[in-house]
Short mmCIF file of C-alpha atoms in Angstrom, two decimals:
data_model
loop_
_atom_site.label_atom_id
_atom_site.label_comp_id
_atom_site.label_asym_id
_atom_site.label_seq_id
_atom_site.Cartn_x
_atom_site.Cartn_y
_atom_site.Cartn_z
CA MET M 1 0.00 0.00 0.00
CA LYS M 2 1.51 3.32 -1.09
CA GLY M 3 0.77 7.02 -0.81
CA HIS M 4 2.26 10.22 -2.19
CA ASP M 5 4.28 12.91 -0.45
CA GLU M 6 3.92 16.67 -1.02
CA SER M 7 6.25 16.57 -4.07
CA GLY M 8 4.22 13.81 -5.72
CA HIS M 9 6.68 11.00 -5.02
CA THR M 10 5.38 7.63 -3.96
CA THR M 11 5.86 6.83 -0.24
CA SER M 12 5.51 3.52 1.56
CA TRP M 13 2.41 2.96 3.69
CA TRP M 14 4.34 2.83 6.96
CA LYS M 15 5.92 6.24 6.39
CA GLN M 16 2.52 7.73 5.71
CA ALA M 17 1.12 5.93 8.77
CA TRP M 18 3.93 7.28 10.95
CA ARG M 19 3.33 10.84 9.73
CA GLU M 20 -0.40 10.63 10.37
CA GLY M 21 0.15 8.95 13.73
CA ARG M 22 2.60 11.66 14.75
CA ASN M 23 0.07 14.36 13.86
CA PHE M 24 -2.56 12.50 15.88
CA LEU M 25 -0.30 12.28 18.94
CA ALA M 26 0.41 16.01 18.72
CA LEU M 27 -3.27 16.63 19.41
CA LEU M 28 -3.06 14.78 22.73
CA TRP M 29 0.44 15.75 23.83
CA PRO M 30 0.30 16.74 27.54
CA LYS M 31 0.91 20.34 28.50
CA THR M 32 2.15 19.64 32.05
CA GLY M 33 4.10 16.92 33.80
CA ARG M 34 1.03 15.83 35.77
CA GLU M 35 -0.74 14.81 32.57
CA HIS M 36 1.92 12.46 31.17
CA GLY M 37 0.45 9.43 32.94
CA TYR M 38 -2.97 10.02 31.38
CA PHE M 39 -1.37 10.65 27.98
CA TRP M 40 0.58 7.40 27.72
CA THR M 41 -2.37 5.40 29.04
CA LEU M 42 -4.35 6.59 26.02
CA ALA M 43 -1.60 6.93 23.43
CA ILE M 44 -0.14 3.41 23.46
CA PRO M 45 -3.36 1.45 22.74
CA LEU M 46 -4.59 4.06 20.24
CA VAL M 47 -1.33 4.05 18.26
CA THR M 48 -1.33 0.23 18.25
CA ILE M 49 -4.86 0.16 16.86
CA PHE M 50 -3.95 2.79 14.28
CA ILE M 51 -0.90 0.84 13.01
CA LEU M 52 -2.84 -2.42 12.81
CA TRP M 53 -5.53 -0.58 10.95
CA ARG M 54 -3.01 0.72 8.38
CA TRP M 55 -1.60 -2.78 7.97
CA SER M 56 -4.80 -4.12 6.42
CA ILE M 57 -4.33 -5.95 3.10
CA ALA M 58 -7.45 -4.46 1.56
CA PRO M 59 -7.59 -0.70 0.87
CA MET M 60 -8.81 1.17 3.95
CA ALA M 61 -11.30 3.18 1.95
CA THR M 62 -12.96 -0.11 0.97
CA VAL M 63 -12.92 -1.89 4.34
CA TRP M 64 -12.93 0.88 6.95
CA GLY M 65 -14.24 3.95 5.17
CA ASP M 66 -12.70 7.39 4.91
CA VAL M 67 -9.34 7.68 6.71
CA GLY M 68 -9.87 11.28 7.77
CA THR M 69 -13.18 10.42 9.39
CA TRP M 70 -11.63 7.61 11.42
CA VAL M 71 -8.66 9.70 12.50
CA ALA M 72 -10.95 12.54 13.54
CA GLY M 73 -13.16 10.10 15.43
CA LEU M 74 -10.23 8.56 17.29
CA ALA M 75 -8.84 11.99 18.10
CA THR M 76 -12.21 13.12 19.44
CA LEU M 77 -12.63 9.97 21.54
CA GLY M 78 -9.12 10.24 22.92
CA GLY M 79 -9.62 13.91 23.68
CA LEU M 80 -12.84 13.20 25.57
CA ILE M 81 -11.26 10.43 27.63
CA TYR M 82 -8.21 12.57 28.33
CA ALA M 83 -10.35 15.56 29.37
CA SER M 84 -12.44 13.33 31.65
CA LEU M 85 -9.38 11.88 33.39
CA SER M 86 -7.81 15.32 33.72
CA LEU M 87 -11.02 16.76 35.21
CA GLN M 88 -11.20 13.87 37.67
CA GLY M 89 -7.63 14.55 38.78
CA GLN M 90 -8.36 18.27 39.21
CA THR M 91 -11.47 17.48 41.27
CA LYS M 92 -9.50 15.22 43.62
CA GLN M 93 -6.83 17.90 43.96
CA ARG M 94 -9.43 20.54 44.90
CA GLU M 95 -10.99 18.17 47.46
CA ALA M 96 -7.58 17.48 49.00
CA GLU M 97 -6.83 21.21 49.18
CA ALA M 98 -10.21 21.88 50.84
CA LEU M 99 -9.53 19.14 53.40
CA ARG M 100 -6.09 20.57 54.14
CA HIS M 101 -7.65 24.02 54.61
CA ILE M 102 -10.15 22.62 57.14
CA GLU M 103 -7.40 20.78 59.03
CA ASP M 104 -5.21 23.89 59.08
CA GLU M 105 -8.11 25.95 60.42
CA GLN M 106 -8.80 23.40 63.19
CA ASN M 107 -5.13 23.29 64.16
CA ARG M 108 -5.02 27.09 64.26
CA ARG M 109 -8.05 27.24 66.57
CA LEU M 110 -6.53 24.60 68.84
CA ALA M 111 -3.28 26.53 69.02
CA HIS M 112 -5.10 29.74 69.98
CA ALA M 113 -7.18 27.92 72.62
CA ARG M 114 -4.01 26.53 74.20
CA GLU M 115 -2.74 30.10 74.60
CA VAL M 116 -5.46 30.70 77.21
CA ALA M 117 -4.21 29.70 80.66
CA VAL M 118 -4.95 30.20 84.34
CA SER M 119 -2.48 30.00 87.21
CA SER M 120 -3.38 29.61 90.89
CA ARG M 121 -1.79 30.08 94.30
CA TRP M 122 -3.52 28.67 97.37
CA THR M 123 -3.32 30.07 100.92
CA GLU M 124 -4.48 28.12 104.00
CA ASP M 125 -6.68 29.60 106.72
CA LYS M 126 -4.56 29.14 109.85
CA SER M 127 -7.64 29.07 112.06
CA LYS M 128 -9.30 26.33 109.97
CA PRO M 129 -6.96 24.11 107.92
CA THR M 130 -9.73 22.87 105.62
CA ARG M 131 -10.41 26.38 104.40
CA MET M 132 -8.29 27.94 101.68
CA ARG M 133 -8.20 31.01 99.52
CA VAL M 134 -6.89 30.98 95.97
CA GLU M 135 -5.28 33.81 94.04
CA LEU M 136 -5.70 33.44 90.28
CA GLU M 137 -4.31 34.99 87.15
CA LEU M 138 -6.07 34.45 83.83
CA ILE M 139 -3.99 35.03 80.69
CA ASN M 140 -5.23 35.31 77.11
CA ALA M 141 -2.02 35.10 75.07
CA SER M 142 -3.89 34.45 71.81
CA PRO M 143 -4.34 37.18 69.15
CA TYR M 144 -8.15 37.02 69.49
CA PRO M 145 -10.59 37.94 72.27
CA ILE M 146 -12.42 35.23 74.21
CA ASP M 147 -15.96 35.52 75.56
CA GLY M 148 -18.12 33.85 78.19
CA VAL M 149 -15.08 33.33 80.41
CA VAL M 150 -15.81 31.51 83.68
CA LEU M 151 -13.22 30.32 86.23
CA LEU M 152 -13.97 27.00 87.97
CA ILE M 153 -12.56 26.60 91.49
CA PRO M 154 -13.00 23.28 93.33
CA SER M 155 -14.73 23.43 96.70
CA GLY M 156 -16.06 20.85 99.16
CA GLY M 157 -14.89 17.34 99.99
CA MET M 158 -14.35 14.96 97.11
CA GLU M 159 -15.83 12.14 99.18
CA THR M 160 -18.98 14.09 100.10
CA GLU M 161 -22.05 15.33 98.23
CA ASP M 162 -20.93 18.89 98.93
CA TYR M 163 -18.19 18.76 96.28
CA HIS M 164 -18.76 21.36 93.57
CA ASN M 165 -17.04 24.09 91.59
CA ILE M 166 -17.20 27.73 92.55
CA GLU M 167 -17.83 29.64 89.32
CA MET M 168 -16.29 33.09 88.90
CA VAL M 169 -17.72 34.89 85.86
CA ILE M 170 -15.14 37.05 84.07
CA GLY M 171 -16.88 37.81 80.76
CA THR M 172 -14.71 38.99 77.86
CA VAL M 173 -10.91 38.89 77.91
CA LEU M 174 -9.04 40.82 75.23
CA PRO M 175 -5.92 39.58 73.40
CA GLY M 176 -2.83 39.77 75.60
CA GLU M 177 -4.89 40.68 78.69
CA ARG M 178 -4.02 39.38 82.17
CA ILE M 179 -6.74 39.38 84.81
CA PRO M 180 -5.89 38.77 88.50
CA GLU M 181 -8.64 37.38 90.75
CA LYS M 182 -8.92 36.30 94.37
CA SER M 183 -11.55 33.94 95.72
CA ASP M 184 -13.31 33.96 99.06
CA TRP M 185 -12.42 31.30 101.61
CA VAL M 186 -13.50 27.89 100.33
CA ASP M 187 -13.80 24.54 102.07
CA ASN M 188 -11.50 21.95 100.51
CA ALA M 189 -11.69 19.07 102.95
CA ASP M 190 -10.44 15.71 101.61
CA ILE M 191 -8.83 17.32 98.54
CA PRO M 192 -5.04 16.75 98.53
CA PHE M 193 -3.09 19.97 98.20
CA SER M 194 -1.20 18.55 95.21
CA LEU M 195 -4.53 18.22 93.38
CA LEU M 196 -5.67 21.70 94.29
CA ILE M 197 -2.74 23.19 92.40
CA ASP M 198 -3.96 21.58 89.17
CA CYS M 199 -7.72 21.81 89.76
CA VAL M 200 -8.51 25.38 88.69
CA GLN M 201 -9.99 25.45 85.19
CA VAL M 202 -11.44 28.03 82.82
CA ARG M 203 -14.29 27.81 80.36
CA PHE M 204 -14.55 30.20 77.43
CA THR M 205 -15.79 30.69 73.86
CA ASP M 206 -13.28 31.57 71.15
CA ALA M 207 -13.66 33.97 68.20
CA TRP M 208 -15.05 31.13 66.01
CA GLY M 209 -17.83 30.31 68.48
CA THR M 210 -16.21 27.11 69.76
CA HIS M 211 -16.59 26.38 73.49
CA TRP M 212 -13.59 25.14 75.47
CA LEU M 213 -12.64 23.80 78.89
CA ARG M 214 -9.01 24.62 79.69
CA GLY M 215 -7.02 23.39 82.63
CA PRO M 216 -3.39 22.62 83.45
CA GLY M 217 -2.23 20.09 80.87
CA HIS M 218 -5.55 19.58 79.12
CA LEU M 219 -7.91 21.22 76.62
CA LYS M 220 -11.40 19.92 75.81
CA GLU M 221 -13.99 21.13 73.32
CA MET M 222 -17.44 21.54 74.90
CA SER M 223 -20.87 21.33 73.28
CA GLU M 224 -22.32 24.30 75.21
CA PRO M 225 -21.00 27.59 76.58
CA ALA M 226 -20.41 28.11 80.29
CA ARG M 227 -23.14 29.63 82.41
CA THR M 228 -22.53 33.33 82.93
CA CYS M 229 -25.63 34.22 84.96
#
């Protein structure tokens, strides 16, 4: 099977097939490195089919129809498959970026919540050893204000029904603000002094509307805000 080149000379069928195949591949050549995998997945089987097609003993116009129509059809099909795979890859990339954005936002909020802290210093009542007074300092080292701030001070015996938290309502604490507080005398019978040091906690709502319980060495997200009245 022979064809003719631009000067009118006869060319072998495989040279003509190579030229047409090369033009076909140029239509699908990937523009970026990410697309090379999709390209070769499509190109190898399509080129194989095209060469086998050109190798037919009978004239293609007789058996297969017009060559240009088939080439255009294959190019269109390959382009559609390539576009579909490329779109699928872009969709997965956008979903991954959205997930990373959500995770980054959550980590940022956690970091800001950990910058809220409360320190305590307990003083015993010499006339009644079970009574103590605590001096507190609340610190908001985050770059955002916190609202609904309530300090929780343990009071009562842990082994009795009287055990509860004394709640000191602070309200809003601005970024970088330090607030000193001092409690009244509280009864802390049966509570070891070592536990009292780590018992004072603070509840607050951050700038994103998330409610937190913060204490020495722990941070917990809460479903509801603290009571402020």
